[in-house]
Coordinates of C-alpha atoms in Angstrom, one line a residue:
X430 CA -17.5 -9.6 -0.9
X431 CA -18.8 -6.4 0.8
X432 CA -20.0 -7.3 4.1
X433 CA -23.3 -6.6 5.7
X434 CA -21.6 -4.2 8.4
X435 CA -21.8 -0.1 7.7
X436 CA -18.4 0.8 6.9
X437 CA -17.8 2.8 10.2
X438 CA -17.5 -1.2 12.0
X439 CA -15.4 -2.2 9.2
X440 CA -12.3 0.7 9.7
X441 CA -13.2 0.0 14.0
X442 CA -12.2 -3.8 12.8
X443 CA -9.7 -2.4 10.5
X444 CA -7.4 0.2 12.6
X445 CA -8.0 -2.3 15.9
X446 CA -6.5 -5.4 14.7
X447 CA -3.4 -3.4 11.8
X448 CA -2.6 -0.3 14.7
X449 CA -4.0 1.6 11.7
X450 CA 0.1 1.0 10.1
X451 CA -1.5 1.3 6.8
X452 CA -4.9 2.2 4.8
X453 CA -5.1 -0.7 2.4
X454 CA -8.0 -1.8 3.6
X455 CA -9.5 -2.4 -0.1
X456 CA -8.8 -6.4 0.7
X457 CA -10.9 -6.6 4.6
X458 CA -14.5 -4.7 2.7
X459 CA -15.7 -8.2 4.0
X460 CA -15.0 -7.3 6.8
X461 CA -12.4 -9.6 7.9
X462 CA -15.6 -12.8 7.3
X463 CA -12.5 -14.7 5.4
X464 CA -10.3 -14.4 8.3
X465 CA -13.0 -15.5 10.9
X466 CA -14.4 -18.6 8.5
X467 CA -10.7 -19.7 8.3
X468 CA -10.2 -19.6 12.5
X469 CA -14.3 -20.1 13.1
X470 CA -13.4 -23.9 10.9
X471 CA -10.1 -24.7 12.5
X472 CA -7.7 -23.4 10.0
X473 CA -4.6 -22.9 12.8
X474 CA -2.0 -21.5 10.3
X475 CA -2.0 -20.2 6.7
X476 CA 1.2 -20.4 4.1
X477 CA 1.9 -16.8 2.6
X478 CA 3.7 -16.2 -0.8
X479 CA 5.3 -13.5 0.0
X480 CA 9.2 -13.9 -1.9
X481 CA 12.7 -11.9 -3.2
X482 CA 12.8 -13.3 -6.2
X483 CA 12.8 -9.6 -7.9
X484 CA 11.3 -6.5 -9.0
X485 CA 9.6 -5.3 -12.0
X486 CA 11.9 -3.1 -14.4
X487 CA 11.7 0.3 -12.9
X488 CA 14.0 3.4 -14.2
X489 CA 13.0 6.5 -12.6
X490 CA 14.4 6.5 -8.9
X491 CA 10.3 8.3 -8.2
X492 CA 9.0 5.4 -8.8
X493 CA 11.6 3.1 -7.5
X494 CA 10.2 4.8 -4.4
X495 CA 6.7 5.1 -5.3
X496 CA 6.3 1.3 -6.1
X497 CA 7.7 1.1 -2.4
X498 CA 6.0 2.9 -0.9
X499 CA 8.6 5.4 0.6
X500 CA 7.2 9.0 -0.5
X501 CA 7.5 11.7 1.3
X502 CA 5.2 15.2 1.0
X503 CA 7.9 16.4 -1.1
X504 CA 7.3 13.7 -4.0
X505 CA 3.8 14.8 -4.4
X506 CA 3.0 17.8 -6.2
X507 CA -0.6 18.1 -5.5
X508 CA 0.8 18.8 -2.3
X509 CA 1.6 21.8 -1.9
X510 CA -1.5 23.6 -1.2
X511 CA -1.5 22.8 1.6
X512 CA 0.9 24.8 3.7
X513 CA 0.8 22.5 7.3
X514 CA 1.8 19.5 5.0
X515 CA 4.5 22.1 2.9
X516 CA 5.9 23.0 7.0
X517 CA 6.1 19.5 7.2
X518 CA 10.5 18.0 7.8
X519 CA 10.4 14.4 6.2
X520 CA 14.1 12.7 5.8
X521 CA 15.0 9.3 4.5
X522 CA 17.3 6.8 6.7
X523 CA 20.7 7.2 4.5
X524 CA 20.5 3.5 5.2
X525 CA 17.9 3.6 2.2
X526 CA 19.1 6.4 -0.5
X527 CA 20.8 4.0 -3.2
X528 CA 24.9 4.4 -3.2
X529 CA 27.4 5.6 -5.0
X530 CA 27.6 3.1 -8.0
X531 CA 24.9 0.9 -6.8
X532 CA 22.7 0.2 -9.7
X533 CA 18.7 1.5 -9.9
X534 CA 18.0 -2.3 -9.6
X535 CA 20.3 -3.1 -6.6
X536 CA 18.5 -0.3 -4.5
X537 CA 15.1 -1.4 -6.2
X538 CA 15.0 -4.5 -4.9
X539 CA 17.0 -3.5 -1.6
X540 CA 14.6 -1.1 -0.5
X541 CA 12.4 -4.0 -1.3
X542 CA 13.9 -6.6 1.1
X543 CA 15.0 -3.7 4.2
X544 CA 11.3 -1.7 4.2
X545 CA 8.7 -3.0 2.3
X546 CA 8.3 -6.6 3.8
X547 CA 9.4 -5.5 7.4
X548 CA 7.0 -2.3 7.2
X549 CA 4.7 -2.5 4.5
X550 CA 3.7 -5.6 4.2
X551 CA 4.3 -7.0 7.7
X552 CA 1.7 -4.6 8.5
X553 CA -0.9 -6.3 6.5
X554 CA 0.3 -9.7 8.3
X555 CA -0.2 -8.3 11.3
X556 CA -4.3 -7.5 10.3
X557 CA -4.6 -11.1 10.1
X558 CA -2.3 -12.7 13.3
X559 CA -6.1 -12.3 14.9
X560 CA -7.4 -15.0 13.1
X561 CA -4.8 -17.3 11.8
X562 CA -0.7 -18.2 12.4
X563 CA 1.4 -17.4 9.1
X564 CA 4.8 -18.9 7.5
X565 CA 6.1 -17.5 5.0
X566 CA 8.5 -20.0 3.2
X567 CA 10.0 -18.0 0.7
X568 CA 11.8 -15.4 2.9
X569 CA 13.7 -18.4 4.2
X570 CA 17.2 -17.4 5.2
X571 CA 18.9 -19.5 2.5
X572 CA 16.4 -18.4 0.0
X573 CA 17.0 -14.6 0.8
X574 CA 20.7 -14.8 0.5
X575 CA 20.8 -16.4 -3.1
X576 CA 18.7 -14.2 -3.8
X577 CA 20.4 -11.7 -2.7
X578 CA 23.6 -13.4 -5.1
X579 CA 22.7 -13.0 -7.9
X580 CA 23.1 -10.1 -10.6
X581 CA 20.1 -7.7 -11.6
X582 CA 19.0 -9.0 -15.1
X583 CA 18.0 -12.6 -13.0
X584 CA 16.2 -10.4 -10.6
X585 CA 14.1 -8.1 -12.5
X586 CA 10.4 -9.5 -13.5
X587 CA 11.5 -12.6 -11.6
X588 CA 13.5 -14.0 -14.8
X589 CA 15.5 -17.2 -12.8
X590 CA 12.4 -18.2 -10.7
X591 CA 10.2 -18.2 -14.0
X592 CA 12.2 -19.9 -15.1
X593 CA 12.7 -22.1 -12.8
X594 CA 8.8 -23.0 -12.8
X595 CA 8.3 -23.0 -16.7
X596 CA 10.2 -26.4 -16.0
X597 CA 7.6 -27.4 -13.4
X598 CA 4.7 -29.0 -15.0
X599 CA 2.9 -28.5 -11.9
X600 CA -1.1 -27.2 -14.0
X601 CA -1.9 -24.6 -11.8
X602 CA -2.4 -21.3 -13.1
X603 CA -1.7 -17.8 -12.0
X604 CA -3.4 -15.4 -11.0
X605 CA -3.0 -12.8 -13.9
X606 CA -4.9 -10.3 -12.0
X607 CA -5.5 -8.3 -8.2
X608 CA -9.3 -9.5 -6.8
X609 CA -9.1 -6.4 -4.5
X610 CA -10.5 -3.3 -5.5
X611 CA -8.3 0.4 -5.1
X612 CA -8.4 2.4 -2.0
X613 CA -9.1 5.1 -4.3
X614 CA -12.4 4.0 -5.3
X615 CA -13.6 3.1 -1.7
X616 CA -12.3 6.4 -0.1
X617 CA -14.5 8.3 -2.6
X618 CA -17.7 6.4 -2.0
X619 CA -20.4 8.5 -0.1
X620 CA -20.1 6.4 3.2
X621 CA -16.8 6.7 3.2
X622 CA -16.4 10.4 2.7
X623 CA -19.6 10.7 5.2
X624 CA -16.6 9.5 8.2
X625 CA -13.9 10.6 7.1
X626 CA -15.8 14.6 6.7
X627 CA -16.9 13.9 10.3
X628 CA -13.7 12.1 12.2
X629 CA -12.0 15.3 10.7
X630 CA -13.9 18.7 12.0
X631 CA -14.3 17.1 15.4
X632 CA -12.3 18.2 18.7
X633 CA -9.7 15.3 19.3
X634 CA -9.3 16.3 15.3
X635 CA -8.6 19.8 15.9
X636 CA -5.9 19.0 18.3
X637 CA -3.7 16.8 16.3
X638 CA -3.9 19.3 13.1
X639 CA -4.7 22.3 12.7
X640 CA -8.2 23.6 11.9
X641 CA -7.5 25.3 8.5
X642 CA -5.6 21.6 6.9
X643 CA -8.8 19.9 8.6
X644 CA -11.3 22.5 7.2
X645 CA -9.3 22.8 3.5
X646 CA -9.6 18.2 3.5
X647 CA -12.2 18.4 3.9
X648 CA -13.6 20.7 1.1
X649 CA -11.3 18.4 -1.4
X650 CA -13.0 15.7 -0.6
X651 CA -14.8 14.0 -3.8
X652 CA -17.9 11.1 -4.4
X653 CA -17.1 9.0 -7.7
X654 CA -20.4 7.8 -9.2
X655 CA -20.1 3.7 -9.0
X656 CA -20.6 3.6 -13.0
X657 CA -19.0 6.2 -14.0
X658 CA -16.1 4.9 -12.4
X659 CA -16.6 1.2 -14.3
X660 CA -16.9 2.9 -17.1
X661 CA -13.7 5.1 -16.9
X662 CA -11.7 2.3 -15.3
X663 CA -12.5 0.0 -18.8
X664 CA -11.7 3.0 -21.3
X665 CA -7.9 3.5 -19.2
X666 CA -7.7 -0.4 -19.7
X667 CA -7.8 0.0 -23.1
X668 CA -5.6 3.0 -24.0
X669 CA -3.1 2.0 -21.2
X670 CA -2.6 -1.8 -23.0
X671 CA -2.6 -0.1 -26.5
X672 CA 0.7 2.2 -25.3
X673 CA 3.8 1.3 -26.4
X674 CA 6.4 -0.4 -24.4
X675 CA 9.0 1.0 -24.8
X676 CA 6.9 4.4 -24.3
X677 CA 5.6 3.6 -21.0
X678 CA 8.9 4.0 -20.3
X679 CA 10.3 7.4 -21.6
X680 CA 7.1 8.7 -19.6
X681 CA 8.2 7.0 -16.2
X682 CA 11.9 8.2 -17.0
X683 CA 10.8 11.8 -17.0
X684 CA 8.1 11.8 -14.6
X685 CA 9.7 14.0 -11.3
X686 CA 6.4 14.2 -9.4
X687 CA 3.4 12.2 -8.3
X688 CA -0.3 12.6 -7.1
X689 CA -2.2 11.5 -4.2
X690 CA -5.7 11.7 -3.8
X691 CA -7.3 14.2 -1.6
X692 CA -10.0 11.5 -0.4
X693 CA -7.0 8.5 0.2
X694 CA -5.3 11.9 2.4
X695 CA -8.7 12.5 4.4
X696 CA -9.0 8.7 5.1
X697 CA -4.9 8.7 5.8
X698 CA -5.7 11.4 8.7
X699 CA -8.7 9.9 9.5
X700 CA -6.5 7.0 10.7
X701 CA -4.0 9.1 12.5
X702 CA -6.7 10.9 14.3
X703 CA -8.3 7.6 15.9
X704 CA -5.5 5.9 16.8
X705 CA -4.1 8.8 18.5
X706 CA -7.9 9.0 20.2
X707 CA -7.8 4.7 20.7
X708 CA -3.3 4.9 21.9
X709 CA -3.9 7.8 24.0
X710 CA -7.6 5.7 26.0
X711 CA -4.7 2.8 26.7
X712 CA -2.4 5.4 28.1
X713 CA -4.4 6.5 30.5
X714 CA -6.0 3.5 31.5
X715 CA -2.7 2.0 32.4
X716 CA -1.2 5.1 34.7
X717 CA -4.6 5.0 35.7

């Protein structure tokens, strides 16, 4: 649910609680009301469902990196239009590169263990820590050790976990869809676009990024009509559902580039600028 707070106040809370480590603001558009409500009602902690039971079947190294959030700017074909981004030097650490004789599925799950959980999922956990303590029972050392010893076919699509749960009749339905909105839709709302433009036009932003890059990002920002988006989304959903699985796999194997929405890029630049300002102020006060 959306909050009565304005967009700027929600962003400020998001950055204050999470330190700008991630851009997944979609789950917090209620202004953290859910978590505040838990805290005020005496809830001290929650049990989370983070797990390492295996990931979806992925046949392309690029898509593995995309799903795990382990992408470089060079992976996105549309970012080539930004000269500043083209000149950035980025390199993945060796331990995250697929090893010789390592299957794509083993590599996929290893990245999930070594990168996605400690960097992305931990950043999501940080957003809740101001309100509640958290525990992830499925990430206990014993469970993780067993999962790392399983063959690929029992981990892919959580096959073993599903087999076990099917035999346990607990009469609790599984969620079939994500309740959160998409970041790509949120950053195209008029209020969000206005904030991005304002931040990227500031002197603070120009002290970090080249002005011509900031102007280019601002020019590429788009405001999207909500009603039109809902209709398009429904149509696309029907199209995707009608495509055979084998054909989807065929397309994913041959995909060699990704696309990063320009509004998402703008929002990430906003996060960088605001966090740079916040952390600089902390450093200044500490020195004083």
